[in-house]
């Protein structure tokens, strides 16, 4: 049973467009929400992370929006580039440091 | 900073043999390391939590006698797949956290193929 639900399973976006990935959670004890980017055959790389006391965090073209009352958070990739084509995982954890991962979203950016 | 390495990157072994995978934090000390398994086009599945100087904690359904974990130092954890069988073929990934912080940094993964 996944504690973090992620959607969509995959998406295709044109170069320069915006990719949006959504995640929802139930466990209100979660207090750290990272996003990871994974290329085929590689380990996940930490992309950006947020705490629930912040509603938005931006790093370059990547933005996390966080809605604590709705228990939802999302990743926006602005000005998507072909090099952004990868699988993205949302995750959540609390004081045991164990990450609960979403199912993953495969993003394809068409040139 | 925050680099995690794994060795080997890929390994092929015969059924019934054992394989050891190393996970090292190169530029930080990690009291806790994690081992994951990932099947093609699926998410990461946590296998066990490895704490330096103590026994690993295994997730439900993971055979601790088959997947032996040793966290001998603050920079090294090993996963040994004992008596490997074809169904153990998978992508094994470790992660490590600097002490006292949430951020987990992942290794590049090890592709295990059991023939």
JSON list of N, CA and C in Angstrom, two decimals, chain A residues 2 9 31-32 36 38 41-46 49 51 89 93-99 101-104, chain B residues 32 34 36 38 41-44 46 49 57 59 91 93 97 100-109 111:
[
{"chain": "A", "resi": 2, "resn": "UNK", "atom": "N", "xyz": [0.77, 2.02, -1.09]},
{"chain": "A", "resi": 2, "resn": "UNK", "atom": "CA", "xyz": [1.62, 3.20, -1.18]},
{"chain": "A", "resi": 2, "resn": "UNK", "atom": "C", "xyz": [1.03, 4.32, -0.33]},
{"chain": "A", "resi": 9, "resn": "UNK", "atom": "N", "xyz": [0.86, 8.87, -14.56]},
{"chain": "A", "resi": 9, "resn": "UNK", "atom": "CA", "xyz": [1.88, 7.84, -14.71]},
{"chain": "A", "resi": 9, "resn": "UNK", "atom": "C", "xyz": [2.91, 8.28, -15.73]},
{"chain": "A", "resi": 31, "resn": "UNK", "atom": "N", "xyz": [6.81, 15.14, 7.34]},
{"chain": "A", "resi": 31, "resn": "UNK", "atom": "CA", "xyz": [7.23, 16.53, 7.47]},
{"chain": "A", "resi": 31, "resn": "UNK", "atom": "C", "xyz": [8.39, 16.90, 6.56]},
{"chain": "A", "resi": 32, "resn": "UNK", "atom": "N", "xyz": [8.62, 16.08, 5.56]},
{"chain": "A", "resi": 32, "resn": "UNK", "atom": "CA", "xyz": [9.67, 16.39, 4.59]},
{"chain": "A", "resi": 32, "resn": "UNK", "atom": "C", "xyz": [9.29, 15.73, 3.29]},
{"chain": "A", "resi": 36, "resn": "UNK", "atom": "N", "xyz": [12.62, 13.41, -6.60]},
{"chain": "A", "resi": 36, "resn": "UNK", "atom": "CA", "xyz": [13.82, 12.82, -7.18]},
{"chain": "A", "resi": 36, "resn": "UNK", "atom": "C", "xyz": [13.64, 12.67, -8.69]},
{"chain": "A", "resi": 38, "resn": "UNK", "atom": "N", "xyz": [15.16, 10.51, -11.97]},
{"chain": "A", "resi": 38, "resn": "UNK", "atom": "CA", "xyz": [15.92, 9.30, -12.28]},
{"chain": "A", "resi": 38, "resn": "UNK", "atom": "C", "xyz": [15.98, 9.08, -13.78]},
{"chain": "A", "resi": 41, "resn": "UNK", "atom": "N", "xyz": [18.72, 3.42, -15.84]},
{"chain": "A", "resi": 41, "resn": "UNK", "atom": "CA", "xyz": [19.96, 2.78, -15.45]},
{"chain": "A", "resi": 41, "resn": "UNK", "atom": "C", "xyz": [20.77, 3.53, -14.42]},
{"chain": "A", "resi": 42, "resn": "UNK", "atom": "N", "xyz": [20.20, 4.60, -13.86]},
{"chain": "A", "resi": 42, "resn": "UNK", "atom": "CA", "xyz": [20.91, 5.42, -12.86]},
{"chain": "A", "resi": 42, "resn": "UNK", "atom": "C", "xyz": [20.14, 5.46, -11.56]},
{"chain": "A", "resi": 43, "resn": "UNK", "atom": "N", "xyz": [20.82, 5.86, -10.49]},
{"chain": "A", "resi": 43, "resn": "UNK", "atom": "CA", "xyz": [20.13, 6.05, -9.22]},
{"chain": "A", "resi": 43, "resn": "UNK", "atom": "C", "xyz": [19.39, 7.37, -9.22]},
{"chain": "A", "resi": 44, "resn": "UNK", "atom": "N", "xyz": [18.39, 7.52, -8.37]},
{"chain": "A", "resi": 44, "resn": "UNK", "atom": "CA", "xyz": [17.64, 8.78, -8.28]},
{"chain": "A", "resi": 44, "resn": "UNK", "atom": "C", "xyz": [18.54, 9.90, -7.77]},
{"chain": "A", "resi": 45, "resn": "UNK", "atom": "N", "xyz": [18.29, 11.09, -8.25]},
{"chain": "A", "resi": 45, "resn": "UNK", "atom": "CA", "xyz": [19.03, 12.28, -7.80]},
{"chain": "A", "resi": 45, "resn": "UNK", "atom": "C", "xyz": [18.05, 13.24, -7.14]},
{"chain": "A", "resi": 46, "resn": "UNK", "atom": "N", "xyz": [18.42, 13.73, -5.97]},
{"chain": "A", "resi": 46, "resn": "UNK", "atom": "CA", "xyz": [17.58, 14.69, -5.27]},
{"chain": "A", "resi": 46, "resn": "UNK", "atom": "C", "xyz": [17.48, 15.97, -6.08]},
{"chain": "A", "resi": 49, "resn": "UNK", "atom": "N", "xyz": [13.28, 19.83, -2.46]},
{"chain": "A", "resi": 49, "resn": "UNK", "atom": "CA", "xyz": [12.51, 19.31, -1.34]},
{"chain": "A", "resi": 49, "resn": "UNK", "atom": "C", "xyz": [11.84, 20.46, -0.60]},
{"chain": "A", "resi": 51, "resn": "UNK", "atom": "N", "xyz": [9.39, 21.57, 3.14]},
{"chain": "A", "resi": 51, "resn": "UNK", "atom": "CA", "xyz": [8.81, 21.25, 4.44]},
{"chain": "A", "resi": 51, "resn": "UNK", "atom": "C", "xyz": [7.37, 21.77, 4.44]},
{"chain": "A", "resi": 89, "resn": "UNK", "atom": "N", "xyz": [10.04, 11.03, -9.16]},
{"chain": "A", "resi": 89, "resn": "UNK", "atom": "CA", "xyz": [9.38, 10.42, -8.02]},
{"chain": "A", "resi": 89, "resn": "UNK", "atom": "C", "xyz": [9.18, 11.47, -6.92]},
{"chain": "A", "resi": 93, "resn": "UNK", "atom": "N", "xyz": [8.64, 11.65, 4.16]},
{"chain": "A", "resi": 93, "resn": "UNK", "atom": "CA", "xyz": [9.21, 10.96, 5.30]},
{"chain": "A", "resi": 93, "resn": "UNK", "atom": "C", "xyz": [8.92, 11.73, 6.58]},
{"chain": "A", "resi": 94, "resn": "UNK", "atom": "N", "xyz": [9.19, 11.09, 7.72]},
{"chain": "A", "resi": 94, "resn": "UNK", "atom": "CA", "xyz": [9.14, 11.79, 9.00]},
{"chain": "A", "resi": 94, "resn": "UNK", "atom": "C", "xyz": [10.32, 11.34, 9.84]},
{"chain": "A", "resi": 95, "resn": "UNK", "atom": "N", "xyz": [10.17, 11.26, 11.11]},
{"chain": "A", "resi": 95, "resn": "UNK", "atom": "CA", "xyz": [11.37, 11.17, 11.95]},
{"chain": "A", "resi": 95, "resn": "UNK", "atom": "C", "xyz": [12.11, 9.85, 11.90]},
{"chain": "A", "resi": 96, "resn": "UNK", "atom": "N", "xyz": [11.58, 8.87, 11.17]},
{"chain": "A", "resi": 96, "resn": "UNK", "atom": "CA", "xyz": [12.34, 7.63, 11.03]},
{"chain": "A", "resi": 96, "resn": "UNK", "atom": "C", "xyz": [13.22, 7.66, 9.78]},
{"chain": "A", "resi": 97, "resn": "UNK", "atom": "N", "xyz": [13.12, 8.75, 9.03]},
{"chain": "A", "resi": 97, "resn": "UNK", "atom": "CA", "xyz": [13.94, 8.98, 7.84]},
{"chain": "A", "resi": 97, "resn": "UNK", "atom": "C", "xyz": [13.65, 8.01, 6.70]},
{"chain": "A", "resi": 98, "resn": "UNK", "atom": "N", "xyz": [12.70, 7.11, 6.85]},
{"chain": "A", "resi": 98, "resn": "UNK", "atom": "CA", "xyz": [12.40, 6.20, 5.75]},
{"chain": "A", "resi": 98, "resn": "UNK", "atom": "C", "xyz": [11.52, 6.91, 4.72]},
{"chain": "A", "resi": 99, "resn": "UNK", "atom": "N", "xyz": [11.93, 6.86, 3.47]},
{"chain": "A", "resi": 99, "resn": "UNK", "atom": "CA", "xyz": [11.17, 7.52, 2.42]},
{"chain": "A", "resi": 99, "resn": "UNK", "atom": "C", "xyz": [10.05, 6.63, 1.91]},
{"chain": "A", "resi": 101, "resn": "UNK", "atom": "N", "xyz": [7.86, 6.40, -1.33]},
{"chain": "A", "resi": 101, "resn": "UNK", "atom": "CA", "xyz": [7.90, 6.92, -2.69]},
{"chain": "A", "resi": 101, "resn": "UNK", "atom": "C", "xyz": [6.54, 6.81, -3.37]},
{"chain": "A", "resi": 102, "resn": "UNK", "atom": "N", "xyz": [6.29, 7.77, -4.27]},
{"chain": "A", "resi": 102, "resn": "UNK", "atom": "CA", "xyz": [5.18, 7.63, -5.19]},
{"chain": "A", "resi": 102, "resn": "UNK", "atom": "C", "xyz": [5.57, 6.65, -6.29]},
{"chain": "A", "resi": 103, "resn": "UNK", "atom": "N", "xyz": [4.61, 6.35, -7.15]},
{"chain": "A", "resi": 103, "resn": "UNK", "atom": "CA", "xyz": [4.82, 5.33, -8.18]},
{"chain": "A", "resi": 103, "resn": "UNK", "atom": "C", "xyz": [5.71, 5.80, -9.33]},
{"chain": "A", "resi": 104, "resn": "UNK", "atom": "N", "xyz": [5.90, 7.12, -9.44]},
{"chain": "A", "resi": 104, "resn": "UNK", "atom": "CA", "xyz": [6.74, 7.65, -10.49]},
{"chain": "A", "resi": 104, "resn": "UNK", "atom": "C", "xyz": [5.97, 8.18, -11.68]},
{"chain": "B", "resi": 32, "resn": "UNK", "atom": "N", "xyz": [23.13, 6.27, 8.96]},
{"chain": "B", "resi": 32, "resn": "UNK", "atom": "CA", "xyz": [22.05, 5.45, 8.42]},
{"chain": "B", "resi": 32, "resn": "UNK", "atom": "C", "xyz": [22.16, 5.34, 6.91]},
{"chain": "B", "resi": 34, "resn": "UNK", "atom": "N", "xyz": [20.29, 3.12, 3.50]},
{"chain": "B", "resi": 34, "resn": "UNK", "atom": "CA", "xyz": [19.11, 2.37, 3.12]},
{"chain": "B", "resi": 34, "resn": "UNK", "atom": "C", "xyz": [19.41, 1.56, 1.87]},
{"chain": "B", "resi": 36, "resn": "UNK", "atom": "N", "xyz": [17.50, -0.34, -1.38]},
{"chain": "B", "resi": 36, "resn": "UNK", "atom": "CA", "xyz": [16.26, -0.42, -2.15]},
{"chain": "B", "resi": 36, "resn": "UNK", "atom": "C", "xyz": [16.44, -1.43, -3.30]},
{"chain": "B", "resi": 38, "resn": "UNK", "atom": "N", "xyz": [14.62, -2.11, -7.17]},
{"chain": "B", "resi": 38, "resn": "UNK", "atom": "CA", "xyz": [13.74, -1.50, -8.18]},
{"chain": "B", "resi": 38, "resn": "UNK", "atom": "C", "xyz": [13.61, -2.41, -9.38]},
{"chain": "B", "resi": 41, "resn": "UNK", "atom": "N", "xyz": [10.54, -0.12, -14.67]},
{"chain": "B", "resi": 41, "resn": "UNK", "atom": "CA", "xyz": [9.37, 0.75, -14.75]},
{"chain": "B", "resi": 41, "resn": "UNK", "atom": "C", "xyz": [8.54, 0.75, -13.45]},
{"chain": "B", "resi": 42, "resn": "UNK", "atom": "N", "xyz": [9.19, 0.47, -12.35]},
{"chain": "B", "resi": 42, "resn": "UNK", "atom": "CA", "xyz": [8.49, 0.52, -11.07]},
{"chain": "B", "resi": 42, "resn": "UNK", "atom": "C", "xyz": [9.21, 1.47, -10.12]},
{"chain": "B", "resi": 43, "resn": "UNK", "atom": "N", "xyz": [8.55, 1.72, -9.00]},
{"chain": "B", "resi": 43, "resn": "UNK", "atom": "CA", "xyz": [9.12, 2.60, -8.00]},
{"chain": "B", "resi": 43, "resn": "UNK", "atom": "C", "xyz": [10.18, 1.86, -7.17]},
{"chain": "B", "resi": 44, "resn": "UNK", "atom": "N", "xyz": [10.80, 2.59, -6.29]},
{"chain": "B", "resi": 44, "resn": "UNK", "atom": "CA", "xyz": [11.80, 1.99, -5.41]},
{"chain": "B", "resi": 44, "resn": "UNK", "atom": "C", "xyz": [11.11, 1.33, -4.23]},
{"chain": "B", "resi": 46, "resn": "UNK", "atom": "N", "xyz": [11.80, -0.14, -0.53]},
{"chain": "B", "resi": 46, "resn": "UNK", "atom": "CA", "xyz": [12.75, -0.19, 0.56]},
{"chain": "B", "resi": 46, "resn": "UNK", "atom": "C", "xyz": [12.89, -1.62, 1.07]},
{"chain": "B", "resi": 49, "resn": "UNK", "atom": "N", "xyz": [16.89, -0.91, 6.45]},
{"chain": "B", "resi": 49, "resn": "UNK", "atom": "CA", "xyz": [17.59, 0.25, 6.98]},
{"chain": "B", "resi": 49, "resn": "UNK", "atom": "C", "xyz": [18.84, -0.25, 7.70]},
{"chain": "B", "resi": 57, "resn": "UNK", "atom": "N", "xyz": [17.53, -3.25, 10.00]},
{"chain": "B", "resi": 57, "resn": "UNK", "atom": "CA", "xyz": [16.08, -3.43, 10.17]},
{"chain": "B", "resi": 57, "resn": "UNK", "atom": "C", "xyz": [15.49, -3.71, 8.81]},
{"chain": "B", "resi": 59, "resn": "UNK", "atom": "N", "xyz": [12.40, -4.57, 6.07]},
{"chain": "B", "resi": 59, "resn": "UNK", "atom": "CA", "xyz": [10.98, -4.33, 5.81]},
{"chain": "B", "resi": 59, "resn": "UNK", "atom": "C", "xyz": [10.24, -5.67, 5.75]},
{"chain": "B", "resi": 91, "resn": "UNK", "atom": "N", "xyz": [17.57, -4.29, -9.93]},
{"chain": "B", "resi": 91, "resn": "UNK", "atom": "CA", "xyz": [18.42, -3.11, -9.77]},
{"chain": "B", "resi": 91, "resn": "UNK", "atom": "C", "xyz": [18.43, -2.77, -8.29]},
{"chain": "B", "resi": 93, "resn": "UNK", "atom": "N", "xyz": [19.74, -0.40, -5.22]},
{"chain": "B", "resi": 93, "resn": "UNK", "atom": "CA", "xyz": [20.21, 0.97, -5.01]},
{"chain": "B", "resi": 93, "resn": "UNK", "atom": "C", "xyz": [20.33, 1.24, -3.53]},
{"chain": "B", "resi": 97, "resn": "UNK", "atom": "N", "xyz": [22.26, 9.15, 4.35]},
{"chain": "B", "resi": 97, "resn": "UNK", "atom": "CA", "xyz": [21.94, 10.48, 4.86]},
{"chain": "B", "resi": 97, "resn": "UNK", "atom": "C", "xyz": [23.05, 10.96, 5.77]},
{"chain": "B", "resi": 100, "resn": "UNK", "atom": "N", "xyz": [21.71, 13.25, 11.05]},
{"chain": "B", "resi": 100, "resn": "UNK", "atom": "CA", "xyz": [20.80, 14.25, 11.58]},
{"chain": "B", "resi": 100, "resn": "UNK", "atom": "C", "xyz": [20.03, 15.06, 10.56]},
{"chain": "B", "resi": 101, "resn": "UNK", "atom": "N", "xyz": [20.15, 14.73, 9.27]},
{"chain": "B", "resi": 101, "resn": "UNK", "atom": "CA", "xyz": [19.39, 15.48, 8.27]},
{"chain": "B", "resi": 101, "resn": "UNK", "atom": "C", "xyz": [18.50, 14.52, 7.48]},
{"chain": "B", "resi": 102, "resn": "UNK", "atom": "N", "xyz": [17.46, 15.10, 6.89]},
{"chain": "B", "resi": 102, "resn": "UNK", "atom": "CA", "xyz": [16.51, 14.28, 6.14]},
{"chain": "B", "resi": 102, "resn": "UNK", "atom": "C", "xyz": [17.00, 13.90, 4.75]},
{"chain": "B", "resi": 103, "resn": "UNK", "atom": "N", "xyz": [17.84, 14.75, 4.16]},
{"chain": "B", "resi": 103, "resn": "UNK", "atom": "CA", "xyz": [18.20, 14.53, 2.77]},
{"chain": "B", "resi": 103, "resn": "UNK", "atom": "C", "xyz": [18.86, 13.17, 2.59]},
{"chain": "B", "resi": 104, "resn": "UNK", "atom": "N", "xyz": [18.36, 12.39, 1.63]},
{"chain": "B", "resi": 104, "resn": "UNK", "atom": "CA", "xyz": [18.96, 11.12, 1.28]},
{"chain": "B", "resi": 104, "resn": "UNK", "atom": "C", "xyz": [19.58, 11.24, -0.10]},
{"chain": "B", "resi": 105, "resn": "UNK", "atom": "N", "xyz": [20.81, 10.74, -0.19]},
{"chain": "B", "resi": 105, "resn": "UNK", "atom": "CA", "xyz": [21.53, 10.78, -1.45]},
{"chain": "B", "resi": 105, "resn": "UNK", "atom": "C", "xyz": [21.74, 9.35, -1.92]},
{"chain": "B", "resi": 106, "resn": "UNK", "atom": "N", "xyz": [21.41, 9.12, -3.19]},
{"chain": "B", "resi": 106, "resn": "UNK", "atom": "CA", "xyz": [21.41, 7.78, -3.72]},
{"chain": "B", "resi": 106, "resn": "UNK", "atom": "C", "xyz": [22.68, 7.45, -4.49]},
{"chain": "B", "resi": 107, "resn": "UNK", "atom": "N", "xyz": [23.04, 6.18, -4.43]},
{"chain": "B", "resi": 107, "resn": "UNK", "atom": "CA", "xyz": [24.12, 5.68, -5.26]},
{"chain": "B", "resi": 107, "resn": "UNK", "atom": "C", "xyz": [23.63, 5.46, -6.68]},
{"chain": "B", "resi": 108, "resn": "UNK", "atom": "N", "xyz": [24.54, 5.12, -7.58]},
{"chain": "B", "resi": 108, "resn": "UNK", "atom": "CA", "xyz": [24.19, 4.93, -9.00]},
{"chain": "B", "resi": 108, "resn": "UNK", "atom": "C", "xyz": [23.48, 3.61, -9.28]},
{"chain": "B", "resi": 109, "resn": "UNK", "atom": "N", "xyz": [23.43, 2.72, -8.29]},
{"chain": "B", "resi": 109, "resn": "UNK", "atom": "CA", "xyz": [22.73, 1.46, -8.49]},
{"chain": "B", "resi": 109, "resn": "UNK", "atom": "C", "xyz": [23.64, 0.34, -8.97]},
{"chain": "B", "resi": 111, "resn": "UNK", "atom": "N", "xyz": [23.20, -3.33, -11.09]},
{"chain": "B", "resi": 111, "resn": "UNK", "atom": "CA", "xyz": [22.32, -4.23, -11.84]},
{"chain": "B", "resi": 111, "resn": "UNK", "atom": "C", "xyz": [22.79, -5.66, -11.60]}
]
